[in-house]
Structures are given as C-alpha cells and as structure tokens.
Amino acid sequence: MQSRFYDFGGDTIIRADQYVRLTSDRPSQEGWLFSRLPLTATNWEIEVEFKIHGQGNLHGDGMAIWLTKQRATTGPVFGSTDNFEGLGIFIDTYKNQRPGVVFPYVMAMMGNTSVTYDKDHDGKDNEIAGCSARGIRGSTTTTKARLTFFQEKSLKVDLQYKADNEWTECFETGPLTLPSVSYLGFSAETGELSDNHDIISVQVNNKYINKGYTEQGSMPAVDKGRGRGKQFNRQREGGSWKWFFFKVMVFGGVVVGGYVGWTMYRANQRGRF
C-alpha cells in the first residue's frame, strides 16, 4: 500500500472507515504516522481528534503529537525516537514516578538532539508546560487537542474532552523556536499495560493572513460514517496507504514560500486513490 503523502509503521493499523490505530489494546506495541511533506508555515493551528480507550481499569502508556525534524522512526518515547529536534506534545496515561500530579497528564517538551526524555519520571525534568486531564482517556465526548502556534510569541494547547464544543486551556508558553523544516507526526506505545490509541481526524491551518487571503490545506484523514470500510494489515517496518485523498487549498501568491497543510479524511469511493 502506498501514498505520496504519508508513512506509517510499527503496529499501526489503517481502518479507513473509522480511524488510524497507532496501537491496539495489546501489550508491547509501538506505532507511528508521519507526513512526508514538512509543515513550513510560520504561524499555524492544528486540531486533532483522537480516542484513547481499552478494556479494564489499568492502562498505558500514551501517545504523542510531533513537530520535529526527524520523522517516521520507531523509538522509546511514546513509540517514536528519543533525542529528537523539535516539539513533542505527550498525552501520558500511565503514572510512573511523579508524586502530586494527576494523570492522564499532557505536557510539552522541546528537544535539541541532546536532551533525553526522562521516562522514569514522566518527563518532569524536560517539561516546559503541562496540565492534568483526568477523563481524557475513555471519554464519551469527542476528544480533541488544538495547538496554536505563533512564531516568536507562543504555543497554546486547548483540549476538548469534558463536553462537545467545550474547550479547556491546558497551557500557553512563551516564544518557542521550531526547526525550519518540521514534520507533523503522531505516535503511541503500550507496555505491560495497553490501550487503543486512535487518530480520527487532523486539520492544519495557516494562521497567517495576508491581503485578505488565508492559506490552509489538509492532511489525509479518517472521517467516520461515510462509504465502505477496508481493513489494512499491520506492517512492522513501515509503509503507507491508499484510500485517502490529499487536498491542498492555497490562496494568494505565497505558495512559492512552501506551505503545505493537511486534513485527514476517509475515502468515500471505493477504488479511487
């Protein structure tokens, strides 16, 4: 299975009528999904619908949203590589050694290739901002994360998990410097405990407005409730998939600058690629 725009690997399963499942509710799984095209917009907003769920009361370990120079590599940090360069947003559902913090916990970390994620202490020494999000796992509400970034100003993360259309501010940072070329990715892992970690949809918009035009685009997504489903087999090393469409809408004359955005949605016609 091949796509021009996305790679997936590890234990990731593509279920085109429902989700991209980074890990299933089984022990010792790692999965990832990364764009092949970089996000080069200066200011942007990313909205991700996801679902973390599984059987039983004990579960783990969590998932990550990445904007990094590295891409498509399995590793020990929520299923992706350590010593990364760029931004990681971690939705950690299993508490190791972090007294006084309520889990699940959402945190941001900036990597510069030399900083190692402190897994034993749930990233405490690496955290630049974070918040507790009790109820985000197994929520009956549509769960979403919204990342809003303005260069040389701030990164803001809002969460929706208490009620539809009710956003809760998780944190807002000061200025952050991202790599000039950053790839958008998602990953997850399970250990002795496990969960399903699903990506339902992703939408990325450029927040920069010039002369009345806004650049925005899309990344292949899963849109529930349309068309026919197709099960894709797991690939241990990596791969990509069909049955998704890539759509880019660029307004104004700034396309030469090189912005590509994404939204993921399920193919609504069988046999079209």
XYZ file of C-alpha atoms in Angstrom, residues 11 20 22 28 46 71 83 96 157 166 179 191 206 213 221 232 259 271-272:
19
model
C 1.970 -1.689 14.820
C -5.799 5.227 12.136
C -1.423 3.632 16.316
C 4.309 -4.038 23.898
C -3.505 22.035 14.361
C 10.238 11.574 11.064
C 16.846 12.823 21.265
C 5.472 6.224 36.854
C -2.765 23.934 23.746
C -16.223 22.974 25.352
C 13.139 23.612 13.214
C 3.984 -1.625 27.732
C -2.007 28.534 8.476
C -6.314 35.603 1.963
C -7.812 11.883 7.480
C -5.355 -2.850 6.262
C 3.378 25.871 2.883
C -11.263 2.053 -5.857
C -10.272 5.737 -6.053
